[in-house]
XYZ file of C-alpha atoms in Angstrom:
528
model
C -49.713 25.466 122.240
C -50.594 29.690 122.957
C -51.882 31.457 119.723
C -51.198 35.297 119.958
C -53.772 37.023 119.595
C -55.287 36.225 116.115
C -58.541 38.090 116.183
C -56.121 41.780 117.433
C -55.556 43.498 114.718
C -52.896 45.694 116.473
C -51.241 41.724 116.836
C -51.910 40.749 113.686
C -50.336 44.214 112.270
C -47.228 44.658 114.379
C -44.627 46.121 112.656
C -41.536 43.680 113.127
C -39.110 46.818 112.396
C -40.048 49.634 111.442
C -38.897 50.678 108.137
C -35.558 51.900 108.232
C -33.379 54.278 106.478
C -32.525 54.067 102.670
C -30.166 51.362 101.644
C -30.508 49.842 105.485
C -30.142 45.479 106.109
C -33.762 45.104 107.247
C -32.981 41.875 109.682
C -36.278 40.134 110.245
C -37.067 36.952 112.768
C -39.404 34.307 111.775
C -40.725 31.559 114.304
C -41.987 29.575 112.190
C -44.570 27.875 115.222
C -48.112 26.179 115.604
C -50.445 27.376 117.180
C -53.774 27.154 118.369
C -56.332 29.645 116.448
C -59.525 30.885 115.883
C -59.671 33.300 112.940
C -63.520 33.538 111.960
C -64.070 31.312 115.918
C -63.366 27.257 114.808
C -60.346 26.586 116.765
C -57.290 25.244 114.979
C -53.370 23.661 115.336
C -52.199 26.753 112.436
C -49.089 26.761 110.966
C -48.045 30.545 111.625
C -45.039 33.097 112.018
C -44.501 34.755 114.695
C -47.637 32.669 115.970
C -50.208 34.607 114.480
C -51.768 34.356 111.131
C -51.479 35.951 109.149
C -47.996 37.006 109.679
C -45.872 39.709 110.861
C -46.063 42.497 108.921
C -42.883 42.817 106.999
C -41.722 47.166 105.822
C -38.353 48.022 104.231
C -37.150 51.186 101.882
C -36.289 51.023 98.408
C -32.521 49.739 98.546
C -32.513 47.378 101.433
C -31.441 44.223 101.950
C -34.260 42.195 103.869
C -32.585 39.609 105.614
C -35.352 37.016 106.878
C -33.942 34.701 109.686
C -36.341 31.328 109.534
C -36.223 29.576 113.230
C -38.540 25.971 111.915
C -39.648 24.998 114.814
C -43.469 23.064 114.049
C -43.967 20.477 116.222
C -47.627 18.967 114.737
C -46.488 16.198 112.678
C -50.352 16.920 111.600
C -49.349 19.122 108.430
C -45.856 19.222 107.721
C -43.246 19.553 109.060
C -40.591 20.612 107.155
C -41.678 24.575 105.482
C -39.842 27.589 103.224
C -40.803 30.997 102.415
C -41.889 33.020 99.303
C -41.382 36.740 98.597
C -44.358 37.066 96.537
C -43.911 39.775 93.448
C -39.463 40.761 94.829
C -37.282 40.743 92.030
C -34.558 38.006 93.417
C -31.498 38.767 90.854
C -29.391 35.221 89.122
C -27.173 35.490 91.411
C -29.224 35.245 94.710
C -31.715 32.977 93.083
C -30.614 30.197 95.444
C -32.360 32.556 97.602
C -35.345 33.035 96.478
C -37.591 30.567 98.376
C -39.017 27.820 96.048
C -38.803 24.175 97.577
C -37.355 22.008 95.248
C -36.664 25.188 92.254
C -34.225 26.791 93.774
C -33.950 25.005 97.194
C -34.545 22.648 99.386
C -37.088 22.985 102.164
C -35.499 23.537 106.034
C -36.149 20.243 108.220
C -38.141 20.793 111.531
C -35.652 22.614 114.343
C -32.684 23.882 111.160
C -32.950 27.684 110.592
C -32.335 29.442 107.103
C -31.381 32.906 106.829
C -32.745 34.542 103.809
C -31.013 37.567 101.979
C -32.929 39.686 100.077
C -31.609 42.670 98.845
C -34.414 44.673 96.683
C -33.093 45.417 93.467
C -33.637 47.623 90.581
C -35.321 50.129 92.821
C -38.354 48.247 92.863
C -41.122 49.246 95.616
C -45.074 48.004 95.975
C -46.977 46.038 97.877
C -46.141 42.201 98.190
C -46.009 39.107 100.770
C -44.573 36.441 101.941
C -45.639 32.553 102.323
C -44.633 28.789 102.549
C -43.891 27.190 99.391
C -43.964 24.101 100.319
C -46.838 22.214 99.178
C -50.162 23.819 100.219
C -48.623 24.680 103.816
C -50.246 28.495 103.247
C -53.672 27.187 103.511
C -52.619 26.187 107.184
C -51.530 30.383 107.761
C -47.779 30.749 107.424
C -48.528 33.740 104.980
C -47.838 37.773 105.860
C -47.951 40.832 104.187
C -44.948 42.848 103.470
C -43.920 46.504 101.679
C -41.690 48.424 100.139
C -41.383 52.040 100.257
C -40.869 54.729 98.040
C -39.628 57.284 99.854
C -39.782 59.452 96.373
C -43.264 57.760 95.625
C -43.928 59.769 92.598
C -47.662 59.981 93.787
C -47.254 60.882 96.695
C -49.431 63.483 96.637
C -52.508 61.560 95.581
C -52.761 60.100 99.831
C -51.660 61.980 103.241
C -51.492 58.625 104.949
C -49.453 55.041 103.906
C -48.582 53.165 107.555
C -49.094 49.373 108.655
C -52.791 50.632 109.763
C -53.814 50.994 105.724
C -53.399 46.934 104.787
C -55.892 44.822 104.166
C -55.180 41.275 103.446
C -58.269 38.927 102.323
C -57.826 35.517 101.908
C -59.595 32.288 102.268
C -59.518 30.392 105.589
C -60.035 26.449 106.051
C -61.085 24.263 108.855
C -59.103 21.634 108.110
C -56.012 20.961 108.073
C -54.118 21.342 104.684
C -53.152 17.877 104.601
C -56.428 16.220 105.606
C -58.497 17.893 102.819
C -55.138 16.936 100.126
C -55.689 13.523 100.572
C -59.462 14.154 99.976
C -58.199 16.354 97.036
C -56.124 13.336 95.855
C -59.046 10.685 95.981
C -62.088 12.608 94.405
C -60.408 15.415 91.967
C -62.507 17.589 93.749
C -60.498 20.819 95.229
C -61.633 22.331 98.618
C -63.510 24.502 99.569
C -62.890 27.017 102.031
C -64.441 27.226 105.382
C -64.380 31.149 105.711
C -63.130 34.301 103.980
C -60.599 36.527 106.510
C -60.380 40.771 106.374
C -57.004 41.611 108.418
C -57.382 37.528 109.844
C -60.739 37.636 111.069
C -64.383 36.688 109.309
C -67.723 34.597 110.092
C -68.941 31.042 108.745
C -71.941 29.622 108.412
C -73.511 29.186 112.014
C -70.206 30.431 113.550
C -69.869 33.602 116.362
C -70.154 36.661 115.658
C -66.499 37.751 115.657
C -65.935 40.890 115.520
C -65.467 42.678 111.772
C -62.434 43.893 111.587
C -62.107 48.523 111.547
C -60.408 50.537 109.707
C -60.720 53.935 111.200
C -60.411 57.153 109.503
C -60.082 60.945 109.382
C -62.679 62.845 107.567
C -61.378 65.023 104.711
C -58.240 61.963 105.427
C -57.130 60.520 101.702
C -55.939 57.312 102.523
C -53.327 54.338 101.089
C -54.842 51.162 101.234
C -53.165 48.181 99.934
C -54.666 44.886 99.818
C -53.470 41.822 98.688
C -55.430 38.782 98.579
C -53.450 35.962 100.431
C -55.609 33.236 98.989
C -54.914 29.335 98.049
C -57.789 29.494 96.358
C -60.176 32.614 95.992
C -61.219 35.416 94.602
C -62.124 38.548 96.041
C -64.453 41.183 94.736
C -63.541 44.604 96.780
C -65.231 47.752 97.132
C -66.043 50.418 100.134
C -69.719 51.204 100.000
C -70.597 54.990 98.790
C -66.320 55.937 98.382
C -64.215 55.621 95.116
C -61.420 53.377 95.050
C -58.029 54.329 93.155
C -56.011 52.290 91.671
C -51.926 53.510 91.534
C -50.240 50.331 92.204
C -50.690 47.288 90.294
C -48.404 44.480 92.011
C -46.113 46.587 92.501
C -46.234 48.474 88.978
C -46.895 52.267 89.644
C -50.247 52.715 87.737
C -51.397 55.605 85.967
C -54.132 56.631 88.893
C -58.257 55.114 87.686
C -61.132 55.626 89.648
C -63.065 52.719 90.043
C -66.159 51.240 92.961
C -65.069 47.855 92.449
C -61.598 45.644 92.489
C -61.725 41.844 91.815
C -58.193 40.317 92.653
C -57.203 36.688 91.698
C -54.886 35.069 93.984
C -51.342 36.083 94.563
C -52.955 39.538 93.178
C -51.813 42.733 94.747
C -53.464 46.707 94.230
C -53.290 50.001 96.052
C -56.293 52.608 95.738
C -56.353 56.098 97.482
C -59.883 56.559 98.977
C -61.135 59.272 100.278
C -62.951 59.879 103.327
C -65.253 62.280 101.827
C -68.603 61.190 102.926
C -70.593 62.109 106.177
C -69.327 60.675 109.896
C -70.791 57.448 110.109
C -70.075 53.357 109.247
C -69.911 51.677 106.549
C -69.245 48.476 105.036
C -66.116 47.117 103.182
C -67.356 44.173 100.593
C -65.391 41.409 100.405
C -66.727 38.519 98.569
C -65.451 35.962 97.678
C -65.685 32.801 94.785
C -63.562 29.300 94.923
C -65.206 26.840 94.402
C -69.377 25.239 94.798
C -70.889 26.647 98.356
C -72.859 23.053 98.408
C -69.286 21.700 99.283
C -69.328 23.857 102.402
C -71.801 24.597 103.718
C -69.962 27.102 106.448
C -69.222 29.053 103.615
C -71.234 33.062 103.303
C -69.564 34.667 101.253
C -71.798 38.141 102.199
C -69.922 38.080 105.507
C -66.546 38.177 104.191
C -66.393 42.245 104.984
C -64.427 44.505 107.706
C -65.735 48.320 108.418
C -65.068 51.782 107.256
C -65.390 53.524 111.030
C -65.297 57.559 110.747
C -63.484 59.602 113.591
C -66.872 60.501 115.536
C -69.010 57.715 114.557
C -70.567 54.829 116.837
C -68.994 51.864 117.729
C -71.982 49.841 115.998
C -71.906 47.813 112.411
C -72.784 50.187 109.246
C -76.728 50.377 109.398
C -76.816 49.749 105.408
C -77.578 46.029 104.546
C -74.812 43.745 103.818
C -74.247 43.816 100.003
C -71.756 42.292 97.575
C -70.387 45.303 96.181
C -72.210 48.405 94.284
C -74.947 47.662 91.445
C -75.703 48.761 88.080
C -76.338 51.385 87.326
C -73.308 52.244 89.237
C -71.060 49.669 89.516
C -67.477 51.145 87.922
C -65.445 48.535 88.318
C -61.713 47.350 88.060
C -61.247 45.702 84.181
C -58.070 44.518 83.969
C -57.050 45.277 80.373
C -57.289 49.581 81.138
C -54.773 49.436 83.279
C -51.743 52.067 82.579
C -48.574 51.648 83.877
C -47.690 55.387 85.183
C -44.626 55.128 83.442
C -45.325 54.311 80.004
C -42.981 51.168 78.464
C -43.667 49.436 75.002
C -43.556 45.551 75.563
C -40.136 44.275 73.606
C -40.885 41.792 70.143
C -40.783 38.521 71.601
C -37.468 36.405 69.961
C -39.511 33.033 71.408
C -42.931 31.751 71.022
C -44.445 29.237 74.284
C -48.441 28.568 74.117
C -49.099 26.849 77.162
C -52.056 24.868 77.104
C -53.711 23.944 80.922
C -55.669 20.710 80.676
C -57.480 18.683 84.254
C -57.164 15.453 83.703
C -61.358 14.442 84.611
C -61.544 13.362 87.908
C -58.544 13.036 89.591
C -56.513 15.781 91.028
C -54.336 16.285 88.359
C -53.782 19.124 85.783
C -51.677 19.192 82.659
C -49.256 22.408 81.283
C -48.978 21.012 77.153
C -49.369 17.108 78.384
C -46.928 17.458 81.528
C -47.735 17.086 84.719
C -45.476 18.899 87.222
C -44.360 17.187 90.130
C -41.032 18.257 92.671
C -38.077 16.349 91.517
C -35.623 15.310 94.416
C -32.945 16.823 93.539
C -33.881 21.205 93.268
C -33.892 22.371 89.913
C -31.309 24.874 90.839
C -28.936 22.572 92.291
C -29.184 20.643 88.359
C -27.948 24.265 86.888
C -25.158 24.234 89.214
C -23.879 20.464 88.454
C -23.634 21.306 84.468
C -27.939 20.052 83.428
C -27.400 22.315 80.268
C -30.885 21.494 77.749
C -34.701 19.918 78.628
C -33.095 16.224 78.390
C -31.560 17.158 81.876
C -34.494 17.541 83.857
C -37.032 15.042 84.407
C -40.305 15.116 82.193
C -42.447 15.945 84.550
C -40.433 18.871 86.123
C -41.635 21.131 82.835
C -38.869 22.927 82.677
C -38.160 25.273 79.943
C -34.815 25.989 78.774
C -34.921 29.316 77.464
C -31.680 31.117 75.968
C -30.261 34.695 78.335
C -31.373 37.834 77.050
C -34.174 37.370 75.325
C -37.503 37.876 75.126
C -40.432 35.340 75.699
C -43.978 35.578 74.837
C -46.342 32.750 76.556
C -50.131 32.648 75.032
C -52.208 30.691 77.093
C -55.390 29.748 74.403
C -58.894 30.461 75.514
C -60.258 28.170 77.283
C -63.047 26.953 78.235
C -62.585 26.831 82.421
C -64.940 28.407 84.263
C -62.288 28.789 86.940
C -59.225 31.617 85.620
C -55.621 30.111 86.961
C -53.449 33.086 87.753
C -50.712 32.733 87.061
C -47.254 33.690 88.810
C -44.033 33.945 87.741
C -41.160 33.775 90.385
C -38.240 36.469 90.838
C -39.568 38.600 88.245
C -42.951 40.161 86.366
C -43.910 40.238 82.709
C -45.545 42.858 80.442
C -49.378 41.929 79.899
C -49.624 42.128 76.547
C -53.401 40.968 76.842
C -55.507 41.083 79.445
C -57.959 37.470 80.228
C -60.380 40.978 80.078
C -60.371 41.820 76.215
C -59.578 41.001 73.140
C -57.193 43.799 72.653
C -53.906 42.993 72.114
C -51.506 46.387 74.050
C -47.848 46.395 72.883
C -47.497 49.985 73.347
C -48.185 50.502 77.115
C -49.200 47.341 79.166
C -49.214 47.294 82.762
C -46.660 44.964 84.007
C -47.503 42.599 86.594
C -46.710 39.101 88.204
C -49.897 37.568 88.661
C -52.978 37.423 85.971
C -55.672 35.838 85.423
C -55.636 32.999 82.170
C -59.153 31.434 81.344
C -61.760 31.717 79.073
C -60.475 34.460 77.110
C -56.552 34.011 76.583
C -53.616 35.555 78.611
C -50.734 37.017 76.271
C -47.369 37.546 79.047
C -44.460 38.697 77.532
C -40.821 38.764 79.701
C -37.281 39.247 79.496
C -34.552 37.061 80.077
C -31.317 39.192 81.189
C -32.192 37.474 85.341
C -30.962 34.548 84.538
C -32.216 31.293 86.549
C -34.984 29.228 87.138
C -38.013 30.876 88.036
C -41.256 28.921 89.229
C -44.175 30.112 86.591
C -47.663 28.295 88.508
C -51.124 28.671 89.184
C -51.230 30.698 92.549
C -54.066 28.489 93.508
C -52.633 26.503 95.159
C -54.679 23.437 94.924
C -53.862 23.480 91.209
C -50.221 23.825 91.788
C -50.235 21.308 94.121
C -51.830 19.127 91.278
C -49.157 20.131 88.480
C -50.215 23.027 87.440
C -47.222 24.632 87.121
C -43.663 24.733 84.986
C -40.148 26.031 85.397
C -38.788 29.030 82.831
C -34.595 28.368 83.070
C -33.051 30.623 81.469
C -28.685 31.387 80.771
C -27.863 27.654 82.212
C -24.023 28.831 81.874
C -25.046 32.406 83.018
C -26.411 30.978 86.018
C -23.308 28.466 87.388
C -21.454 31.958 86.077
C -23.138 34.338 88.390
C -24.388 31.612 91.671
C -22.185 30.819 94.479
C -24.242 29.567 97.242
C -23.888 29.325 101.159
C -21.909 27.154 102.908
C -25.858 26.698 104.562
C -27.832 26.563 101.542
C -25.667 23.594 100.892
C -26.322 22.045 103.992
C -30.298 22.140 102.704
C -30.465 19.068 100.608
C -29.246 16.304 102.676
C -30.942 17.523 106.245
C -34.364 17.043 104.411
C -33.383 13.739 102.551
C -32.374 12.162 105.699
C -35.624 12.725 106.913
C -38.451 9.945 107.981
C -42.016 11.086 106.116
C -43.655 12.645 108.891
C -40.684 14.995 108.855
C -40.458 16.116 105.214
């Protein structure tokens, strides 16, 4: 197998297509193939889109329609052979929910040697920074993940930056030397969540004792302001981003334009995205971009060295060399000015509606086992997708397996979900598919803000407690789960199924969608 330039930044972020005119159809072809690569110098077989890790950058403009053809050409049966694709953070309307991409919730996976085309209209004037990944089991651990940007030709914050293009995207992620399938077996046997070998920055990284893979280099020109779109494409790790001697001004949170807030450090949970403006206003030189991470004890995996997760900010005219400053974990007191999530405000203030329905979700791990429970239920994917059950007449919670953990909700209501404080030492990044939510109480504060809370689609749940509100005016079965995918696989998931009758009225799947489940169900286990 041939790996196509896994360590070359130009190839990693080659555009599939320059973003076209407003309202255009954007055709994209992703061949899901096994390729041998070595993002951190350790060679292994991977699951990739078009042969690269991360996969190719997808771009569009506000109001466009993505037409993504996925050709499943996987051949390595040491990993999952079927696949799926989810477009994290993209709004999906009810009528199009069958193309949302969540395995066993809105569709069945795509079988080997089969193809499927996802048609994704970009609705509600949505713009911002997103990503795509496999939603089948923990397959994206093996490399199937990439960035997706929806540009706004009328960006109200455009006067704050000069450059925003395919060269200003920072995708960080955890990387693993072993296959997801082998690590899942170990996790089930031991109850110990796998710990990554490496943290990668735009597809490259280093591990203890490994080769000195060249760091990713971000070139800048003095006096220029750059919009960097940062995406945490991890399956577990929390990354903390900073740039030596430079401030970062946050202007976007998970696709929501944000009142500018200047900080010098940003913590990012798995699945979260921020856009920041960095002004190249320092002396011409090389500066460290720090991306240390946490995600389990390094004692479990001696390859891990979070200090090695970094890149270089290189001013035009600076030597082709590493920065002279020592590697650090980022700014320290008294200079530290870290982002506090609770302080984020949307650019356009909007009060969170008063809730019609209140749900409390208690998250508990079964001691010594790879099993997480939400309200005493550990999610298991059904053999018949949730959406198909709804289309076949499901009307109440009793029509779904208990282990589907499906909450049946009326349409056109506001739902408040309360995550009580817990003693868990690892924040769970809960992600809502197809929609976003008002974060009325962040895990970073005791304050409840209903006047002008940030809207996002991934928020941490943990020690301090979290409260979110979302609307059911977009009916459908929407996954709501932990984006630590090992926890997700272990049952830390629910489905928020709203407006079942409205869903039946509006959803009319294609024949290609109808064919997915029979094809998948006919496969032997080693091809699923």
